Short mmCIF file of C-alpha atoms and ligand atoms in Angstrom, two decimals:
data_model
loop_
_atom_site.label_atom_id
_atom_site.label_comp_id
_atom_site.label_asym_id
_atom_site.label_seq_id
_atom_site.Cartn_x
_atom_site.Cartn_y
_atom_site.Cartn_z
CA UNK A 1 46.84 17.43 -29.77
CA UNK A 2 47.15 20.31 -27.33
CA UNK A 3 44.53 23.05 -27.67
CA UNK A 4 45.53 26.52 -26.50
CA UNK A 5 49.19 25.72 -27.12
CA UNK A 6 50.33 29.28 -27.87
CA UNK A 7 51.03 30.32 -24.25
CA UNK A 8 50.80 29.34 -20.61
CA UNK A 9 49.82 25.84 -19.56
CA UNK A 10 49.22 24.59 -23.12
CA UNK A 11 52.67 25.71 -24.28
CA UNK A 12 54.32 23.97 -21.31
CA UNK A 13 52.28 20.80 -21.93
CA UNK A 14 53.32 20.83 -25.59
CA UNK A 15 57.02 20.82 -24.64
CA UNK A 16 56.47 18.15 -21.99
CA UNK A 17 54.61 15.70 -24.27
CA UNK A 18 57.08 16.33 -27.10
CA UNK A 19 59.88 15.38 -24.70
CA UNK A 20 57.97 12.17 -23.93
CA UNK A 21 58.35 11.35 -27.62
CA UNK A 22 54.88 12.26 -28.84
CA UNK A 23 54.45 14.09 -32.11
CA UNK A 24 52.39 17.11 -31.08
CA UNK A 25 49.62 19.01 -32.89
CA UNK A 26 49.58 22.59 -31.60
CA UNK A 27 46.25 24.41 -31.74
CA UNK A 28 45.48 28.09 -31.13
CA UNK A 29 44.42 31.34 -32.76
CA UNK A 30 47.72 33.30 -32.80
CA UNK A 31 49.55 31.90 -35.84
CA UNK A 32 52.87 33.60 -35.03
CA UNK A 33 52.91 32.19 -31.49
CA UNK A 34 51.95 28.72 -32.77
CA UNK A 35 54.87 28.79 -35.19
CA UNK A 36 57.24 29.94 -32.43
CA UNK A 37 56.13 27.10 -30.12
CA UNK A 38 56.48 24.62 -33.01
CA UNK A 39 60.03 25.86 -33.62
CA UNK A 40 60.85 25.42 -29.91
CA UNK A 41 59.54 21.84 -30.02
CA UNK A 42 61.66 21.11 -33.11
CA UNK A 43 64.72 22.72 -31.52
CA UNK A 44 64.36 20.18 -28.70
CA UNK A 45 64.27 17.33 -31.19
CA UNK A 46 60.48 16.91 -31.22
CA UNK A 47 57.90 16.89 -34.00
CA UNK A 48 55.22 19.60 -34.14
CA UNK A 49 52.32 20.41 -36.45
CA UNK A 50 50.85 23.86 -35.76
CA UNK A 51 47.20 24.25 -36.83
CA UNK A 52 45.40 27.54 -36.55
CA UNK A 53 41.91 27.10 -35.08
CA UNK A 54 39.36 29.03 -33.04
CA UNK A 55 38.03 26.46 -30.57
CA UNK A 56 34.95 28.67 -30.11
CA UNK A 57 33.89 27.97 -33.71
CA UNK A 58 32.30 24.54 -34.36
CA UNK A 59 33.00 24.65 -38.12
CA UNK A 60 36.66 25.43 -37.42
CA UNK A 61 36.83 22.42 -35.07
CA UNK A 62 35.50 20.12 -37.82
CA UNK A 63 38.13 21.54 -40.20
CA UNK A 64 40.83 21.07 -37.52
CA UNK A 65 40.14 17.33 -37.19
CA UNK A 66 39.94 16.95 -41.00
CA UNK A 67 43.36 18.57 -41.19
CA UNK A 68 44.71 16.23 -38.51
CA UNK A 69 43.37 13.26 -40.51
CA UNK A 70 45.00 14.51 -43.72
CA UNK A 71 48.28 15.96 -42.45
CA UNK A 72 49.06 13.83 -39.37
CA UNK A 73 47.14 10.64 -40.11
CA UNK A 74 46.10 9.84 -36.55
CA UNK A 75 45.58 10.97 -32.98
CA UNK A 76 46.27 9.25 -29.64
CA UNK A 77 46.02 11.96 -27.00
CA UNK A 78 43.79 15.02 -26.71
CA UNK A 79 44.67 17.71 -24.19
CA UNK A 80 41.73 20.10 -23.90
CA UNK A 81 43.40 23.19 -22.54
CA UNK A 82 42.08 26.21 -24.51
CA UNK A 83 40.01 28.34 -22.17
CA UNK A 84 39.09 31.90 -21.22
CA UNK A 85 37.35 33.68 -18.36
CA UNK A 86 36.07 37.18 -17.66
CA UNK A 87 35.41 38.65 -14.27
CA UNK A 88 31.71 39.47 -14.07
CA UNK A 89 28.82 39.51 -11.65
CA UNK A 90 25.74 37.39 -12.34
CA UNK A 91 23.68 40.60 -12.20
CA UNK A 92 25.66 42.49 -14.83
CA UNK A 93 27.50 40.05 -17.11
CA UNK A 94 28.11 40.88 -20.76
CA UNK A 95 26.25 38.52 -23.14
CA UNK A 96 29.03 38.41 -25.75
CA UNK A 97 31.68 37.56 -23.17
CA UNK A 98 29.55 34.85 -21.58
CA UNK A 99 28.88 33.29 -25.01
CA UNK A 100 32.62 33.27 -25.66
CA UNK A 101 33.33 31.54 -22.33
CA UNK A 102 30.66 28.90 -22.97
CA UNK A 103 31.59 28.43 -26.66
CA UNK A 104 35.31 27.93 -25.94
CA UNK A 105 35.37 26.27 -22.51
CA UNK A 106 32.28 24.06 -22.76
CA UNK A 107 31.13 23.56 -26.35
CA UNK A 108 34.66 23.67 -27.75
CA UNK A 109 35.86 21.06 -25.26
CA UNK A 110 32.86 18.81 -25.91
CA UNK A 111 33.25 19.08 -29.70
CA UNK A 112 36.96 18.27 -29.55
CA UNK A 113 36.15 15.18 -27.48
CA UNK A 114 33.44 14.10 -29.91
CA UNK A 115 35.73 14.56 -32.91
CA UNK A 116 38.68 12.81 -31.22
CA UNK A 117 36.86 9.64 -30.12
CA UNK A 118 36.67 8.04 -33.60
CA UNK A 119 40.45 8.46 -33.89
CA UNK A 120 40.96 6.64 -30.59
CA UNK A 121 38.63 3.77 -31.49
CA UNK A 122 39.03 2.27 -28.00
CA UNK A 123 42.73 1.63 -28.56
CA UNK A 124 45.30 1.22 -25.80
CA UNK A 125 47.54 4.21 -25.04
CA UNK A 126 44.92 6.81 -25.87
CA UNK A 127 43.83 9.57 -23.50
CA UNK A 128 41.67 12.63 -23.11
CA UNK A 129 42.95 15.11 -20.54
CA UNK A 130 41.09 18.32 -19.80
CA UNK A 131 42.57 21.28 -17.98
CA UNK A 132 39.65 22.23 -15.81
CA UNK A 133 40.10 24.42 -12.71
CA UNK A 134 39.63 24.56 -8.96
CA UNK A 135 36.66 26.69 -10.07
CA UNK A 136 35.07 23.38 -11.14
CA UNK A 137 34.97 22.33 -7.49
CA UNK A 138 33.92 25.49 -5.63
CA UNK A 139 32.79 29.02 -6.56
CA UNK A 140 35.47 31.60 -5.76
CA UNK A 141 34.16 35.00 -4.70
CA UNK A 142 34.95 38.03 -6.85
CA UNK A 143 33.19 37.62 -10.17
CA UNK A 144 34.16 34.02 -10.98
CA UNK A 145 30.56 32.80 -11.30
CA UNK A 146 30.30 32.44 -15.09
CA UNK A 147 33.80 31.00 -15.41
CA UNK A 148 33.07 28.57 -12.56
CA UNK A 149 29.81 27.55 -14.26
CA UNK A 150 31.74 26.72 -17.44
CA UNK A 151 34.33 24.67 -15.54
CA UNK A 152 31.66 22.81 -13.54
CA UNK A 153 30.08 21.91 -16.90
CA UNK A 154 33.42 20.66 -18.23
CA UNK A 155 33.90 18.48 -15.17
CA UNK A 156 30.41 17.01 -15.64
CA UNK A 157 31.18 16.26 -19.29
CA UNK A 158 34.44 14.53 -18.35
CA UNK A 159 32.79 12.39 -15.67
CA UNK A 160 30.02 11.42 -18.11
CA UNK A 161 32.69 10.52 -20.66
CA UNK A 162 34.51 8.37 -18.08
CA UNK A 163 31.26 6.49 -17.35
CA UNK A 164 30.48 5.98 -21.03
CA UNK A 165 33.97 4.64 -21.80
CA UNK A 166 34.02 2.40 -18.71
CA UNK A 167 30.65 0.98 -19.79
CA UNK A 168 32.18 -0.28 -23.05
CA UNK A 169 35.49 -1.20 -21.33
CA UNK A 170 37.42 1.27 -23.43
CA UNK A 171 41.09 1.61 -22.43
CA UNK A 172 41.08 5.32 -23.30
CA UNK A 173 42.16 7.24 -20.19
CA UNK A 174 40.03 10.18 -19.07
CA UNK A 175 41.43 12.80 -16.74
CA UNK A 176 40.44 16.16 -15.39
CA UNK A 177 43.18 18.37 -13.96
CA UNK A 178 42.02 21.20 -11.70
CA UNK A 179 44.78 23.71 -10.98
CA UNK A 180 44.55 26.55 -8.50
CA UNK A 181 46.29 29.80 -9.42
CA UNK A 182 48.86 29.43 -12.21
CA UNK A 183 51.11 32.30 -13.31
CA UNK A 184 49.96 32.84 -16.93
CA UNK A 185 48.38 35.54 -19.12
CA UNK A 186 44.94 34.25 -18.12
CA UNK A 187 44.46 36.66 -15.22
CA UNK A 188 45.18 39.84 -17.23
CA UNK A 189 42.45 38.87 -19.67
CA UNK A 190 40.16 37.95 -16.77
CA UNK A 191 40.30 41.43 -15.18
CA UNK A 192 40.66 43.26 -18.56
CA UNK A 193 43.14 45.79 -17.12
CA UNK A 194 46.42 44.39 -18.43
CA UNK A 195 47.58 43.97 -14.84
CA UNK A 196 47.80 40.61 -13.15
CA UNK A 197 46.14 40.69 -9.70
CA UNK A 198 47.55 37.26 -8.81
CA UNK A 199 51.08 38.71 -8.67
CA UNK A 200 50.13 40.16 -5.27
CA UNK A 201 48.97 36.85 -3.78
CA UNK A 202 50.73 35.88 -0.53
CA UNK A 203 51.90 32.49 -1.86
CA UNK A 204 53.99 31.25 -4.76
CA UNK A 205 51.71 30.55 -7.73
CA UNK A 206 51.94 27.33 -9.73
CA UNK A 207 53.98 27.49 -12.93
CA UNK A 208 52.71 26.10 -16.25
CA UNK A 209 55.41 23.43 -15.91
CA UNK A 210 53.88 22.25 -12.63
CA UNK A 211 50.65 21.47 -14.50
CA UNK A 212 52.54 19.97 -17.45
CA UNK A 213 54.31 17.60 -15.02
CA UNK A 214 50.90 16.39 -13.86
CA UNK A 215 49.83 15.74 -17.46
CA UNK A 216 52.99 13.73 -18.06
CA UNK A 217 52.33 11.65 -14.94
CA UNK A 218 48.73 10.93 -15.96
CA UNK A 219 49.84 9.79 -19.38
CA UNK A 220 52.61 7.55 -18.07
CA UNK A 221 50.62 5.37 -15.65
CA UNK A 222 50.16 1.70 -16.63
CA UNK A 223 47.10 1.09 -18.81
CA UNK A 224 45.08 -0.38 -15.90
CA UNK A 225 45.63 2.79 -13.80
CA UNK A 226 43.53 5.86 -14.50
CA UNK A 227 43.88 9.03 -12.47
CA UNK A 228 40.58 10.70 -13.27
CA UNK A 229 40.74 13.81 -11.10
CA UNK A 230 43.72 15.83 -9.94
CA UNK A 231 43.43 18.93 -7.75
CA UNK A 232 46.64 20.97 -7.67
CA UNK A 233 46.84 24.05 -5.45
CA UNK A 234 49.85 26.23 -4.77
CA UNK A 235 50.99 25.54 -1.22
CA UNK A 236 49.25 28.19 0.87
CA UNK A 237 46.23 28.76 -1.40
CA UNK A 238 43.21 28.61 0.89
CA UNK A 239 40.16 28.51 -1.43
N1 LIG B 1 46.00 30.41 -14.99
C1 LIG B 1 45.28 29.85 -14.02
O1 LIG B 1 45.35 30.27 -12.84
C2 LIG B 1 44.37 28.70 -14.32
C3 LIG B 1 43.86 27.97 -13.25
C4 LIG B 1 43.02 26.90 -13.49
C5 LIG B 1 42.71 26.55 -14.78
N2 LIG B 1 43.20 27.28 -15.83
C6 LIG B 1 42.82 26.86 -17.19
O2 LIG B 1 43.99 26.51 -17.89
C7 LIG B 1 43.75 26.63 -19.30
C8 LIG B 1 44.92 27.39 -19.92
O3 LIG B 1 44.95 28.69 -19.38
P1 LIG B 1 46.30 29.49 -19.09
O4 LIG B 1 46.29 29.83 -17.66
O5 LIG B 1 47.46 28.79 -19.66
O6 LIG B 1 45.96 30.84 -19.86
P2 LIG B 1 46.63 31.58 -21.11
O7 LIG B 1 48.09 31.75 -20.90
O8 LIG B 1 45.77 32.79 -21.32
O9 LIG B 1 46.43 30.55 -22.31
C9 LIG B 1 45.17 30.30 -22.87
C10 LIG B 1 45.38 29.50 -24.13
O10 LIG B 1 44.09 29.20 -24.68
C11 LIG B 1 44.09 29.58 -26.03
N3 LIG B 1 42.78 29.97 -26.47
C12 LIG B 1 41.94 30.87 -25.88
N4 LIG B 1 40.84 30.99 -26.62
C13 LIG B 1 40.98 30.16 -27.68
C14 LIG B 1 40.19 29.86 -28.81
N5 LIG B 1 39.01 30.46 -29.01
N6 LIG B 1 40.64 28.96 -29.71
C15 LIG B 1 41.86 28.37 -29.54
N7 LIG B 1 42.65 28.61 -28.49
C16 LIG B 1 42.22 29.50 -27.59
C17 LIG B 1 45.08 30.74 -26.13
O11 LIG B 1 45.59 30.82 -27.44
P3 LIG B 1 45.20 31.94 -28.52
O12 LIG B 1 44.84 33.18 -27.76
O13 LIG B 1 46.45 32.08 -29.33
O14 LIG B 1 44.08 31.37 -29.29
C18 LIG B 1 46.16 30.27 -25.17
O15 LIG B 1 47.04 29.41 -25.82
C19 LIG B 1 42.40 27.33 -19.44
O16 LIG B 1 41.41 26.37 -19.74
C20 LIG B 1 42.15 27.91 -18.04
O17 LIG B 1 40.77 28.02 -17.77
C21 LIG B 1 44.04 28.34 -15.64
#
């Protein structure tokens, strides 16, 4: 299952895991985009099940996993990728936007993990990968505070999950990928202007495929090898 599979990193991950031979459940809110991504997967010889779901809605997440149980019959890999951010200062943030960031990035991720674990049942070849951010490791200046808070929380949840699974010797892999700047629609939403400020950066941004390659690598290590944290910056990104 790839959440946030309609564009950007999630879309690239969906193609990558489908090429690895996994049947992929595509999750997102834009039904037309989900269907288009599913068609692309099928055109490449893969199997895709698009399921419409708002990851910011706990009831919708329960329904999503029920649908997976009924339509797909099982789950081996969860890629928590759905996420949003809004530029805002701590002194002036908008309550509705902050709730959305926390509901999708933090609660949504945690609920997907909770719902996925019974499917995994401590089996071999299962994994939970979360697309976190470099903002989980330091606080960028320029209104990233609330977004960074959400990604720090996600990283804490993933490390706690790793400890809990290690405690019971579960073979389920747990990985947190923290990309620097990736060229996606994310930044236009972040600044709310429709213009992407990262286009002017003095280095070549990562592509969604660069992150998808990292996901593929994490999933393909032998079962005794777990890469739990991966920091991926564009060459030349300072912060
Ligand atoms: N771009 C970067 O520089 C960068 C850097 C580090 C980390 N990240 C992280 O990478 C992840 C993917 O971002 P991206 O850069 O690929 O951005 P993107 O192109 O804007 O994609 C975001 C994806 O998340 C989905 N999504 C958002 N809210 C959702 C919701 N409530 N329910 C279900 N799906 C939802 C979107 O689908 P719908 O709108 O169709 O629902 C879309 O598929 C995010 O977690 C982001 O924080 C991005």
